[in-house]
Amino acid sequence: FQSFLQAGNVRPEDLDLVVLTGGHSQWYFVEELLLDQLPLDGSAPLGLTKIKNDFSRIRSISLPQQTVAIGLAYMGLRKEEPEPIPEPAPQPETAPQPESKVEGDTVSPSPEESTDQNADSPNMSELYYQAECGDAEAQFKLGRVCMGRISRNEVDAHTDPTEPLKWFLLAATQGHTGAQFQLGNIYKHGVIVKANKPEAVRWYRMAAEHGHARAQCMLGDFYSHGFGDVQCDKTEAANWYQRSAAQGYAQAQCSLGVCYEFGTGVVKDPNEAVKWYHAAAEQNYAAAQCNLGNCYANGSGVAMNFAEAVKWYRKAAEQNYADAQCRLGFCYESGIGVDKNINTAASWYLKAAEQGHSEAQTSLELLCQKNQTPFTILCRRAFILGIADSQYALADAYSHGTNIDQ
């Protein structure tokens, strides 16, 4: 480096940017070099004034060991406690929901592959540094960052596809429940490593027993349906749903509501079912909203109220929940809870039918046979034939209020 300065007749105090590359063994000297504690070749300290005034001028190739070295340099140059690493933005709940509710059915969660989308944030160097120093939270966050890069295919020849596993394991062995849950996901879905059901259950159970709500709900699903070496046990399933639901996890609240509605693993109690459906529905959980609509439509656990049923069906239907769309279509076809409107019924049936909802497909066919308006004919043609012109005409009918309210 000193030779480079001399060859280019560059003064260290005028240097605007340092790009660090090289082997791993060299990085132990980075902090001392930048702090003028390690003169090269017996020369005077470098005195990198501009770099010290703005340490963001340091750059490196994004290999793990180099990033760690930059973290060391940052820490040394700042000579103060590092700023706290901001929490990643919370991810919305995107668990898949059942097409329709049947006795004993529960809601199964989707793979919770949450990743940090801001992998190149200015604090990445500190994140690596803190993770290498054994900070469990930093290790967990770094695992999510690495997982995100792999899932977005932001990899090169130097990328280690098992790096997320490394960081999650380090955090999990320190008792980090989020990392334990992520390991459960990795082994359940065969991400990075070969799928291993017993290992998935082990990590989910570890997180669940330490109070992780999603892991508790996942364990409830395992006991509800059986998974790996977990035998079906409806009572144990309800127990885990209860523990998760008590923490406010909407998916578990909905599943617990199903248990109480049908007496699966608990004593049947329609009032308790409505309580848990309502708790989840208020969190905008579509399956619970549809189930709550069913309760109002049937007078189960609450006084029968068709208008209230339509309200909850609509909330779920607007989230593209097929079962609610079908039920809302039936309400419009029959004039239950709303003014009868055949065209609106057809439009809701069509939305559900396009998602493969068999009841909605049958209902749309029967509706069109009995009520051949231009719009219902168009709906049937758009669904059965899937012709682009028909779909365009359907959109035009919506936008201009042709045979249907805008």
Coordinates of C-alpha atoms in Angstrom, one line a residue:
F1 CA 0.0 0.0 0.0
Q2 CA 2.8 2.4 0.9
S3 CA 4.5 1.5 -2.4
F4 CA 1.4 2.3 -4.3
L5 CA 1.2 5.7 -2.7
Q6 CA 4.8 6.4 -3.5
A7 CA 4.5 5.2 -7.1
G8 CA 1.4 7.4 -7.7
N9 CA 2.8 10.4 -5.8
V10 CA -0.4 10.4 -3.7
R11 CA -0.5 11.8 -0.2
P12 CA -2.5 9.6 2.3
E13 CA -4.3 12.7 3.6
D14 CA -5.7 13.3 0.1
L15 CA -6.9 9.8 -0.4
D16 CA -10.7 9.6 -1.0
L17 CA -11.3 5.9 -1.1
V18 CA -9.6 2.7 0.1
V19 CA -10.6 -0.6 -1.5
L20 CA -9.6 -3.6 0.5
T21 CA -8.9 -6.9 -1.1
G22 CA -6.7 -9.9 -0.3
G23 CA -6.4 -13.0 1.8
H24 CA -8.0 -13.8 5.1
S25 CA -4.8 -13.6 7.1
Q26 CA -4.2 -10.0 6.2
W27 CA -7.4 -8.8 7.8
Y28 CA -6.1 -9.0 11.4
F29 CA -4.0 -6.0 10.6
V30 CA -6.7 -3.8 9.0
E31 CA -7.7 -1.9 12.2
E32 CA -4.1 -1.2 13.2
L33 CA -3.2 -0.1 9.7
L34 CA -6.1 2.4 9.5
L35 CA -5.4 3.6 13.0
D36 CA -1.8 4.4 12.2
Q37 CA -0.6 1.8 14.7
L38 CA 1.2 -0.3 12.2
P39 CA 3.6 1.7 10.0
L40 CA 4.7 -0.1 6.9
D41 CA 8.4 -0.7 6.0
G42 CA 9.4 1.5 8.9
S43 CA 7.8 4.5 7.4
A44 CA 5.7 7.1 9.1
P45 CA 2.0 6.4 9.9
L46 CA -0.3 6.7 7.0
G47 CA -2.6 9.3 8.4
L48 CA -5.7 8.6 6.2
T49 CA -7.4 11.8 7.2
K50 CA -10.3 11.7 4.7
I51 CA -11.0 8.0 5.4
K52 CA -11.1 8.7 9.1
N53 CA -13.5 11.5 8.7
D54 CA -15.8 9.4 6.7
F55 CA -15.3 5.7 7.2
S56 CA -17.9 4.9 4.6
R57 CA -15.2 5.6 2.0
I58 CA -13.8 2.2 2.7
R59 CA -15.0 -0.5 0.3
S60 CA -14.4 -4.2 -0.1
I61 CA -15.4 -7.1 -2.3
S62 CA -18.4 -8.6 -0.6
L63 CA -16.8 -11.8 0.6
P64 CA -17.6 -12.8 4.2
Q65 CA -14.1 -12.5 5.6
Q66 CA -13.5 -9.2 3.8
T67 CA -16.7 -7.8 5.1
V68 CA -15.8 -8.9 8.6
A69 CA -12.5 -7.0 8.2
I70 CA -14.3 -3.9 7.1
G71 CA -16.4 -4.2 10.2
L72 CA -13.2 -4.3 12.3
A73 CA -12.0 -1.2 10.5
Y74 CA -15.3 0.6 11.1
M75 CA -15.3 -0.2 14.8
G76 CA -11.7 1.0 15.2
L77 CA -12.2 4.2 13.2
R78 CA -15.3 5.2 15.1
K79 CA -13.8 4.7 18.5
E80 CA -17.3 4.5 20.0
E81 CA -20.0 2.0 20.6
P82 CA -21.7 0.8 17.3
E83 CA -25.1 2.1 16.5
P84 CA -27.8 -0.5 17.1
I85 CA -28.7 -2.5 14.1
P86 CA -32.2 -1.6 12.9
E87 CA -34.8 -4.3 13.1
P88 CA -35.8 -5.7 9.6
A89 CA -39.3 -4.5 8.6
P90 CA -41.9 -7.0 9.9
Q91 CA -43.2 -9.4 7.3
P92 CA -46.9 -9.9 6.7
E93 CA -48.5 -13.1 7.6
T94 CA -48.8 -15.0 4.3
A95 CA -49.7 -18.5 5.5
P96 CA -51.9 -20.4 3.1
Q97 CA -55.5 -20.8 4.2
P98 CA -57.9 -23.7 3.6
E99 CA -60.2 -23.5 0.6
S100 CA -63.1 -24.5 2.7
K101 CA -63.6 -25.4 6.3
V102 CA -64.4 -29.1 7.1
E103 CA -64.6 -30.9 10.4
G104 CA -61.2 -31.0 12.1
D105 CA -59.6 -28.9 9.4
T106 CA -57.0 -26.4 10.6
V107 CA -54.9 -23.7 8.9
S108 CA -51.4 -24.8 8.0
P109 CA -48.7 -22.2 7.9
S110 CA -46.6 -21.5 4.9
P111 CA -42.8 -21.7 4.9
E112 CA -41.7 -18.7 7.0
E113 CA -38.7 -17.9 4.9
S114 CA -38.4 -14.3 6.1
T115 CA -35.4 -12.6 4.7
D116 CA -33.8 -9.2 5.0
Q117 CA -34.3 -7.3 1.7
N118 CA -31.8 -4.6 2.7
A119 CA -28.7 -6.8 2.6
D120 CA -26.4 -4.0 1.5
S121 CA -27.3 -1.6 4.4
P122 CA -24.4 0.5 5.8
N123 CA -24.5 -1.7 9.0
M124 CA -23.7 -5.0 7.3
S125 CA -20.1 -4.7 8.4
E126 CA -21.1 -4.2 12.0
L127 CA -23.5 -7.1 11.6
Y128 CA -20.8 -9.5 10.5
Y129 CA -18.5 -8.2 13.2
Q130 CA -21.1 -8.7 16.0
A131 CA -22.0 -12.1 14.6
E132 CA -18.4 -13.2 14.6
C133 CA -18.1 -12.0 18.2
G134 CA -21.0 -14.4 19.2
D135 CA -24.0 -12.0 19.3
A136 CA -27.0 -14.4 18.8
E137 CA -29.3 -11.7 17.4
A138 CA -26.7 -10.6 14.9
Q139 CA -26.1 -14.2 13.9
F140 CA -29.9 -14.6 13.4
K141 CA -30.2 -11.5 11.2
L142 CA -27.1 -12.4 9.2
G143 CA -28.7 -15.8 8.5
R144 CA -31.8 -14.1 7.2
V145 CA -29.7 -11.8 5.0
C146 CA -27.8 -14.8 3.5
M147 CA -31.0 -16.7 3.0
G148 CA -32.4 -13.7 1.2
R149 CA -29.5 -13.4 -1.1
I150 CA -29.8 -17.1 -2.0
S151 CA -33.5 -16.9 -2.5
R152 CA -33.1 -13.9 -4.8
N153 CA -30.3 -15.8 -6.7
E154 CA -27.8 -13.1 -5.7
V155 CA -24.9 -15.6 -5.7
D156 CA -21.5 -16.0 -7.3
A157 CA -18.7 -18.5 -7.3
H158 CA -17.7 -17.5 -3.8
T159 CA -21.1 -17.9 -2.3
D160 CA -21.5 -20.7 0.3
P161 CA -25.1 -22.0 0.0
T162 CA -24.9 -23.4 3.5
E163 CA -23.9 -20.1 5.2
P164 CA -27.5 -19.3 6.4
L165 CA -27.5 -22.7 8.1
K166 CA -24.2 -21.8 9.9
W167 CA -25.5 -18.6 11.3
F168 CA -28.9 -20.0 12.3
L169 CA -27.2 -22.9 14.1
L170 CA -24.9 -20.6 16.0
A171 CA -27.8 -18.4 17.1
A172 CA -30.1 -21.4 17.8
T173 CA -27.6 -23.1 20.1
Q174 CA -27.6 -19.9 22.2
G175 CA -31.3 -20.2 22.6
H176 CA -32.5 -17.8 19.9
T177 CA -36.0 -19.0 19.2
G178 CA -36.3 -17.2 15.9
A179 CA -33.2 -19.1 14.6
Q180 CA -34.6 -22.3 16.0
F181 CA -37.8 -21.7 14.1
Q182 CA -35.9 -21.0 10.9
L183 CA -33.9 -24.2 11.3
G184 CA -37.3 -26.0 11.5
N185 CA -38.3 -24.5 8.2
I186 CA -35.0 -25.4 6.6
Y187 CA -35.3 -29.0 7.5
K188 CA -39.0 -29.2 6.9
H189 CA -38.9 -27.9 3.4
G190 CA -35.4 -29.1 2.4
V191 CA -34.0 -25.6 1.9
I192 CA -30.2 -25.7 1.6
V193 CA -30.0 -29.2 3.1
K194 CA -32.0 -32.4 2.5
A195 CA -35.4 -32.4 4.1
N196 CA -35.4 -34.1 7.5
K197 CA -38.7 -34.4 9.3
P198 CA -37.4 -35.5 12.7
E199 CA -34.8 -32.7 12.7
A200 CA -37.5 -30.2 11.7
V201 CA -39.7 -31.3 14.6
R202 CA -36.8 -31.1 17.0
W203 CA -36.1 -27.4 16.2
Y204 CA -39.7 -26.4 16.0
R205 CA -40.3 -28.1 19.4
M206 CA -37.3 -26.3 20.9
A207 CA -38.6 -22.9 19.8
A208 CA -42.2 -23.8 20.8
E209 CA -41.2 -24.8 24.3
H210 CA -39.5 -21.5 24.7
G211 CA -42.6 -19.5 23.7
H212 CA -42.2 -18.9 20.0
A213 CA -45.9 -18.5 18.8
R214 CA -45.4 -19.6 15.2
A215 CA -43.5 -22.7 16.2
Q216 CA -46.3 -23.5 18.7
C217 CA -48.8 -23.2 15.9
M218 CA -46.7 -25.3 13.6
L219 CA -46.4 -28.0 16.3
G220 CA -50.2 -27.9 16.7
D221 CA -50.5 -28.6 13.0
F222 CA -48.1 -31.6 13.3
Y223 CA -50.2 -33.1 16.1
S224 CA -53.4 -32.3 14.2
H225 CA -52.4 -34.2 11.1
G226 CA -49.3 -36.2 12.0
F227 CA -45.9 -35.3 10.7
G228 CA -42.6 -37.3 10.8
D229 CA -42.4 -39.1 14.2
V230 CA -45.2 -37.0 15.6
Q231 CA -48.3 -39.1 15.9
C232 CA -51.8 -37.5 15.4
D233 CA -53.1 -36.3 18.7
K234 CA -56.0 -33.8 18.5
T235 CA -55.8 -32.9 22.2
E236 CA -52.1 -32.1 22.0
A237 CA -52.8 -30.1 18.9
A238 CA -55.4 -28.0 20.6
N239 CA -53.0 -27.5 23.5
W240 CA -50.3 -26.0 21.3
Y241 CA -52.9 -23.9 19.4
Q242 CA -54.1 -22.6 22.7
R243 CA -50.5 -21.6 23.8
S244 CA -49.9 -19.8 20.5
A245 CA -53.4 -18.2 20.3
A246 CA -52.9 -16.8 23.8
Q247 CA -50.0 -14.8 22.4
G248 CA -52.2 -13.3 19.7
Y249 CA -51.1 -15.3 16.7
A250 CA -54.0 -15.1 14.3
Q251 CA -53.4 -18.4 12.5
A252 CA -53.5 -20.3 15.8
Q253 CA -56.6 -18.4 16.9
C254 CA -58.4 -19.5 13.8
S255 CA -57.3 -23.1 14.2
L256 CA -58.3 -23.1 17.9
G257 CA -61.7 -21.7 16.8
V258 CA -62.1 -24.7 14.5
C259 CA -61.3 -27.1 17.3
Y260 CA -64.0 -25.5 19.5
E261 CA -66.5 -25.4 16.7
F262 CA -66.3 -29.1 16.0
G263 CA -65.1 -30.4 19.4
T264 CA -61.8 -31.5 18.0
G265 CA -59.4 -32.1 20.9
V266 CA -61.6 -30.0 23.2
V267 CA -65.1 -29.9 24.4
K268 CA -67.3 -28.5 21.7
D269 CA -68.2 -24.9 22.5
P270 CA -69.6 -22.6 19.7
N271 CA -69.3 -19.5 21.8
E272 CA -65.6 -20.2 22.4
A273 CA -65.2 -20.8 18.7
V274 CA -66.7 -17.4 17.8
K275 CA -64.4 -15.8 20.4
W276 CA -61.3 -17.1 18.7
Y277 CA -62.6 -16.6 15.2
H278 CA -63.3 -13.0 16.0
A279 CA -59.9 -12.4 17.5
A280 CA -58.2 -13.6 14.4
A281 CA -60.7 -11.9 12.1
E282 CA -60.0 -8.6 13.7
Q283 CA -56.3 -9.1 12.6
N284 CA -57.6 -9.4 9.0
Y285 CA -57.0 -13.2 8.9
A286 CA -59.2 -14.3 5.9
A287 CA -59.9 -17.9 7.0
A288 CA -61.2 -16.7 10.3
Q289 CA -63.3 -13.9 8.7
C290 CA -65.0 -16.5 6.5
N291 CA -65.5 -18.9 9.4
L292 CA -67.0 -16.1 11.4
G293 CA -69.3 -15.3 8.5
N294 CA -70.5 -18.9 8.6
C295 CA -71.2 -18.6 12.3
Y296 CA -73.4 -15.5 11.8
A297 CA -75.1 -17.2 8.8
N298 CA -75.9 -20.3 10.8
G299 CA -76.5 -18.8 14.2
S300 CA -73.7 -20.8 15.7
G301 CA -72.3 -19.2 18.9
V302 CA -74.0 -15.9 18.0
A303 CA -77.5 -14.7 17.0
M304 CA -78.2 -15.3 13.3
N305 CA -77.4 -12.2 11.4
F306 CA -77.1 -12.4 7.6
A307 CA -76.0 -8.8 7.2
E308 CA -73.1 -9.5 9.6
A309 CA -72.3 -12.7 7.8
V310 CA -72.1 -10.8 4.5
K311 CA -69.8 -8.2 6.1
W312 CA -67.3 -10.9 7.1
Y313 CA -67.5 -12.8 3.9
R314 CA -66.8 -9.6 2.0
K315 CA -63.7 -8.9 4.1
A316 CA -62.3 -12.3 3.3
A317 CA -63.4 -12.3 -0.3
E318 CA -61.6 -9.0 -0.9
Q319 CA -58.4 -10.8 0.2
N320 CA -59.1 -13.2 -2.7
Y321 CA -60.1 -16.0 -0.3
A322 CA -62.0 -18.4 -2.6
D323 CA -64.4 -20.0 -0.1
A324 CA -65.6 -16.5 1.0
Q325 CA -66.0 -15.4 -2.6
C326 CA -68.2 -18.4 -3.3
R327 CA -70.3 -17.8 -0.2
L328 CA -70.6 -14.1 -1.0
G329 CA -71.8 -15.1 -4.5
F330 CA -74.5 -17.2 -3.0
C331 CA -75.6 -14.3 -0.8
Y332 CA -76.0 -12.1 -3.9
E333 CA -77.7 -14.9 -5.9
S334 CA -80.2 -15.6 -3.1
G335 CA -80.6 -12.0 -1.7
I336 CA -79.4 -13.1 1.8
G337 CA -78.1 -10.2 3.8
V338 CA -77.8 -8.1 0.6
D339 CA -80.1 -7.0 -2.2
K340 CA -80.3 -9.8 -4.8
N341 CA -78.0 -9.1 -7.8
I342 CA -77.4 -11.9 -10.3
N343 CA -74.5 -10.2 -12.1
T344 CA -72.6 -9.5 -8.8
A345 CA -73.2 -13.1 -7.8
A346 CA -71.7 -14.2 -11.1
S347 CA -68.7 -12.0 -10.6
W348 CA -67.9 -13.4 -7.2
Y349 CA -68.5 -17.0 -8.3
L350 CA -66.1 -16.3 -11.2
K351 CA -63.3 -15.0 -8.9
A352 CA -63.5 -18.2 -6.8
A353 CA -64.0 -20.5 -9.8
E354 CA -60.8 -19.2 -11.4
Q355 CA -58.9 -20.3 -8.3
G356 CA -60.2 -23.9 -8.8
H357 CA -63.0 -23.7 -6.2
S358 CA -65.2 -26.6 -7.4
E359 CA -68.4 -25.4 -5.6
A360 CA -68.0 -22.0 -7.2
Q361 CA -67.5 -23.5 -10.6
T362 CA -70.7 -25.5 -10.3
S363 CA -72.6 -22.5 -8.9
L364 CA -71.5 -20.3 -11.8
E365 CA -72.6 -22.9 -14.3
L366 CA -76.0 -23.3 -12.8
L367 CA -76.5 -19.5 -12.4
C368 CA -75.7 -18.9 -16.0
Q369 CA -78.1 -21.6 -17.1
K370 CA -80.9 -20.0 -15.1
N371 CA -80.0 -16.4 -15.7
Q372 CA -78.6 -15.8 -19.2
T373 CA -77.9 -12.0 -19.0
P374 CA -75.1 -10.6 -21.2
F375 CA -72.9 -10.4 -18.2
T376 CA -73.4 -13.9 -16.9
I377 CA -72.9 -15.3 -20.4
L378 CA -69.6 -13.3 -20.5
C379 CA -68.6 -14.6 -17.1
R380 CA -69.1 -18.2 -18.2
R381 CA -67.4 -17.7 -21.5
A382 CA -64.4 -16.0 -19.8
F383 CA -64.0 -18.9 -17.3
I384 CA -64.6 -21.9 -19.5
L385 CA -62.9 -20.7 -22.7
G386 CA -60.3 -18.4 -21.1
I387 CA -60.3 -16.3 -24.2
A388 CA -58.5 -13.0 -23.8
D389 CA -61.1 -11.1 -25.7
S390 CA -63.8 -12.3 -23.2
Q391 CA -61.6 -11.3 -20.3
Y392 CA -61.1 -7.9 -21.8
A393 CA -64.9 -7.5 -22.4
L394 CA -65.5 -8.5 -18.8
A395 CA -63.1 -5.9 -17.5
D396 CA -64.7 -3.3 -19.8
A397 CA -68.1 -4.3 -18.4
Y398 CA -66.8 -3.6 -14.9
S399 CA -65.3 -0.2 -15.8
H400 CA -68.3 1.1 -17.7
G401 CA -71.0 -0.4 -15.7
T402 CA -72.3 -2.5 -18.6
N403 CA -74.9 -4.9 -17.1
I404 CA -73.3 -4.6 -13.7
D405 CA -72.7 -1.8 -11.2
Q406 CA -69.4 -0.2 -11.5

